[in-house]
PDB file of C-alpha atoms in Angstrom:
ATOM      1  CA  MET H 275     -44.837   1.112 -42.281  1.00  0.00           C
ATOM      2  CA  GLU H 276     -41.662   1.914 -40.118  1.00  0.00           C
ATOM      3  CA  LEU H 277     -42.323   5.472 -40.277  1.00  0.00           C
ATOM      4  CA  LEU H 278     -46.043   5.063 -38.847  1.00  0.00           C
ATOM      5  CA  LYS H 279     -44.776   2.996 -36.027  1.00  0.00           C
ATOM      6  CA  GLU H 280     -42.184   6.194 -35.519  1.00  0.00           C
ATOM      7  CA  LEU H 281     -45.011   8.116 -35.655  1.00  0.00           C
ATOM      8  CA  LEU H 282     -47.200   6.465 -33.137  1.00  0.00           C
ATOM      9  CA  ALA H 283     -44.267   6.167 -31.018  1.00  0.00           C
ATOM     10  CA  SER H 284     -43.906   9.830 -30.811  1.00  0.00           C
ATOM     11  CA  SER H 285     -44.677  11.609 -27.476  1.00  0.00           C
ATOM     12  CA  THR H 286     -44.035  14.819 -29.064  1.00  0.00           C
ATOM     13  CA  THR H 287     -45.851  15.432 -32.348  1.00  0.00           C
ATOM     14  CA  GLU H 288     -49.051  16.539 -32.066  1.00  0.00           C
ATOM     15  CA  ALA H 289     -49.933  17.153 -35.680  1.00  0.00           C
ATOM     16  CA  ILE H 290     -49.362  15.352 -38.974  1.00  0.00           C
ATOM     17  CA  ALA H 291     -49.533  16.504 -42.710  1.00  0.00           C
ATOM     18  CA  ILE H 292     -51.331  14.369 -44.754  1.00  0.00           C
ATOM     19  CA  ASP H 293     -52.097  14.521 -48.714  1.00  0.00           C
ATOM     20  CA  VAL H 294     -54.505  12.080 -50.797  1.00  0.00           C
ATOM     21  CA  GLU H 295     -53.151  11.279 -54.461  1.00  0.00           C
ATOM     22  CA  THR H 296     -56.100  10.193 -56.341  1.00  0.00           C
ATOM     23  CA  ASN H 297     -57.306   8.846 -59.607  1.00  0.00           C
ATOM     24  CA  GLY H 298     -58.201  12.427 -60.252  1.00  0.00           C
ATOM     25  CA  LYS H 299     -61.916  11.318 -60.676  1.00  0.00           C
ATOM     26  CA  GLU H 300     -64.872  12.315 -59.091  1.00  0.00           C
ATOM     27  CA  CYS H 301     -65.260  10.498 -55.645  1.00  0.00           C
ATOM     28  CA  ARG H 302     -68.936  10.632 -54.907  1.00  0.00           C
ATOM     29  CA  ASP H 303     -70.353   8.479 -57.965  1.00  0.00           C
ATOM     30  CA  GLY H 304     -67.774   5.502 -57.233  1.00  0.00           C
ATOM     31  CA  ARG H 305     -65.353   6.412 -59.992  1.00  0.00           C
ATOM     32  CA  GLY H 306     -62.443   7.734 -57.731  1.00  0.00           C
ATOM     33  CA  PHE H 307     -60.712   6.726 -55.127  1.00  0.00           C
ATOM     34  CA  ALA H 308     -57.374   6.980 -53.758  1.00  0.00           C
ATOM     35  CA  HIS H 309     -53.873   5.947 -54.968  1.00  0.00           C
ATOM     36  CA  GLY H 310     -51.948   6.613 -52.057  1.00  0.00           C
ATOM     37  CA  LEU H 311     -50.761   9.195 -49.012  1.00  0.00           C
ATOM     38  CA  SER H 312     -48.245  11.176 -48.141  1.00  0.00           C
ATOM     39  CA  PHE H 313     -47.224  11.957 -44.736  1.00  0.00           C
ATOM     40  CA  ALA H 314     -44.832  14.605 -42.936  1.00  0.00           C
ATOM     41  CA  PHE H 315     -44.510  15.386 -39.579  1.00  0.00           C
ATOM     42  CA  ARG H 316     -41.896  16.937 -36.845  1.00  0.00           C
ATOM     43  CA  ASN H 317     -40.063  13.692 -35.667  1.00  0.00           C
ATOM     44  CA  SER H 318     -38.522  13.307 -31.843  1.00  0.00           C
ATOM     45  CA  THR H 319     -34.956  14.911 -33.100  1.00  0.00           C
ATOM     46  CA  GLY H 320     -36.759  18.029 -34.279  1.00  0.00           C
ATOM     47  CA  GLY H 321     -36.046  17.201 -38.124  1.00  0.00           C
ATOM     48  CA  ILE H 322     -39.222  16.240 -40.553  1.00  0.00           C
ATOM     49  CA  SER H 323     -40.113  13.077 -41.188  1.00  0.00           C
ATOM     50  CA  ALA H 324     -41.846  12.428 -44.595  1.00  0.00           C
ATOM     51  CA  ALA H 325     -42.957   9.181 -46.913  1.00  0.00           C
ATOM     52  CA  TYR H 326     -45.232   8.747 -49.429  1.00  0.00           C
ATOM     53  CA  PHE H 327     -47.289   5.251 -49.560  1.00  0.00           C
ATOM     54  CA  PRO H 328     -48.090   4.000 -52.942  1.00  0.00           C
ATOM     55  CA  PHE H 329     -51.512   1.417 -52.006  1.00  0.00           C
ATOM     56  CA  ARG H 330     -53.086   1.589 -55.557  1.00  0.00           C
ATOM     57  CA  HIS H 331     -50.745   2.557 -58.338  1.00  0.00           C
ATOM     58  CA  THR H 332     -50.786   1.136 -62.085  1.00  0.00           C
ATOM     59  CA  ILE H 333     -47.199  -0.010 -62.249  1.00  0.00           C
ATOM     60  CA  LEU H 334     -45.192   1.185 -65.382  1.00  0.00           C
ATOM     61  CA  GLY H 335     -42.313  -0.162 -65.801  1.00  0.00           C
ATOM     62  CA  GLY H 336     -41.677  -1.777 -62.411  1.00  0.00           C
ATOM     63  CA  GLY H 337     -42.495  -0.521 -58.829  1.00  0.00           C
ATOM     64  CA  PHE H 338     -44.446  -1.455 -56.490  1.00  0.00           C
ATOM     65  CA  ASN H 339     -47.626  -1.192 -54.316  1.00  0.00           C
ATOM     66  CA  TYR H 340     -47.657  -1.232 -50.167  1.00  0.00           C
ATOM     67  CA  ASN H 341     -50.169  -3.697 -49.064  1.00  0.00           C
ATOM     68  CA  LEU H 342     -53.324  -1.574 -48.004  1.00  0.00           C
ATOM     69  CA  ARG H 343     -55.036  -4.216 -45.438  1.00  0.00           C
ATOM     70  CA  ALA H 344     -51.329  -4.118 -43.299  1.00  0.00           C
ATOM     71  CA  PHE H 345     -51.345  -0.267 -43.106  1.00  0.00           C
ATOM     72  CA  LEU H 346     -55.032  -0.096 -42.006  1.00  0.00           C
ATOM     73  CA  PRO H 347     -54.900  -0.543 -38.430  1.00  0.00           C
ATOM     74  CA  LEU H 348     -52.072   2.007 -38.362  1.00  0.00           C
ATOM     75  CA  LEU H 349     -53.132   4.741 -40.674  1.00  0.00           C
ATOM     76  CA  GLN H 350     -56.404   4.598 -38.525  1.00  0.00           C
ATOM     77  CA  GLN H 351     -54.488   5.091 -35.354  1.00  0.00           C
ATOM     78  CA  VAL H 352     -52.875   7.837 -37.008  1.00  0.00           C
ATOM     79  CA  LEU H 353     -56.272   9.436 -37.915  1.00  0.00           C
ATOM     80  CA  ASP H 354     -57.888   8.902 -34.315  1.00  0.00           C
ATOM     81  CA  ARG H 355     -54.993  10.260 -32.296  1.00  0.00           C
ATOM     82  CA  PHE H 356     -53.466  13.127 -34.068  1.00  0.00           C
ATOM     83  CA  ASN H 357     -54.542  16.464 -35.599  1.00  0.00           C
ATOM     84  CA  ILE H 358     -54.473  15.910 -39.106  1.00  0.00           C
ATOM     85  CA  VAL H 359     -53.205  18.952 -41.770  1.00  0.00           C
ATOM     86  CA  TYR H 360     -55.327  18.847 -45.108  1.00  0.00           C
ATOM     87  CA  HIS H 361     -54.835  21.498 -47.983  1.00  0.00           C
ATOM     88  CA  ASN H 362     -58.471  20.067 -49.336  1.00  0.00           C
ATOM     89  CA  ALA H 363     -59.922  18.299 -46.011  1.00  0.00           C
ATOM     90  CA  LYS H 364     -63.479  18.233 -47.625  1.00  0.00           C
ATOM     91  CA  GLY H 365     -61.959  16.222 -50.885  1.00  0.00           C
ATOM     92  CA  ASP H 366     -59.223  14.587 -48.741  1.00  0.00           C
ATOM     93  CA  LEU H 367     -61.758  12.857 -45.984  1.00  0.00           C
ATOM     94  CA  VAL H 368     -63.869  11.378 -48.643  1.00  0.00           C
ATOM     95  CA  PHE H 369     -60.735   9.989 -50.298  1.00  0.00           C
ATOM     96  CA  LEU H 370     -59.829   8.575 -47.296  1.00  0.00           C
ATOM     97  CA  SER H 371     -62.769   6.306 -47.007  1.00  0.00           C
ATOM     98  CA  THR H 372     -62.118   4.732 -50.289  1.00  0.00           C
ATOM     99  CA  LEU H 373     -58.891   3.357 -48.318  1.00  0.00           C
ATOM    100  CA  GLY H 374     -61.475   1.846 -45.496  1.00  0.00           C
ATOM    101  CA  LEU H 375     -60.808   4.301 -43.164  1.00  0.00           C
ATOM    102  CA  LYS H 376     -63.175   5.712 -41.109  1.00  0.00           C
ATOM    103  CA  THR H 377     -63.014   9.948 -40.660  1.00  0.00           C
ATOM    104  CA  THR H 378     -66.036  10.926 -38.617  1.00  0.00           C
ATOM    105  CA  ASN H 379     -63.506  11.434 -35.482  1.00  0.00           C
ATOM    106  CA  THR H 380     -60.967  12.802 -36.944  1.00  0.00           C
ATOM    107  CA  LYS H 381     -59.500  16.419 -35.828  1.00  0.00           C
ATOM    108  CA  PHE H 382     -58.431  18.491 -38.693  1.00  0.00           C
ATOM    109  CA  LEU H 383     -57.563  21.724 -40.135  1.00  0.00           C
ATOM    110  CA  CYS H 384     -57.715  22.657 -43.919  1.00  0.00           C
ATOM    111  CA  THR H 385     -55.146  25.141 -45.156  1.00  0.00           C
ATOM    112  CA  MET H 386     -57.082  26.092 -48.021  1.00  0.00           C
ATOM    113  CA  VAL H 387     -60.042  27.276 -45.736  1.00  0.00           C
ATOM    114  CA  ILE H 388     -57.477  29.264 -43.525  1.00  0.00           C
ATOM    115  CA  SER H 389     -56.194  30.638 -46.613  1.00  0.00           C
ATOM    116  CA  HIS H 390     -59.074  32.502 -47.561  1.00  0.00           C
TER     117      HIS H 390
END
């Protein structure tokens, strides 16, 4: 959660990269959903800050999941404020909605589309 607070407090960050990890099933028919989110952005010192936030993983041999409900307001602020870089925006935007996030006003670019 501290990383997201750092990101939201940043006055120099304009864009962040987000990768959505899923269960690999089709999300449009209700079987698929997001497991967690990876974030990466250039921090105030010029370095890269990155983290992975697991929310719905099946935990084998220990581990933990973050409380999604506690993170939702911060995650929504990130989506609303920053330009987001995805590699598969078409899928990632739908999977973000399975976490309860609204993506209709998100400014983004998709590296998969740009690469073509």
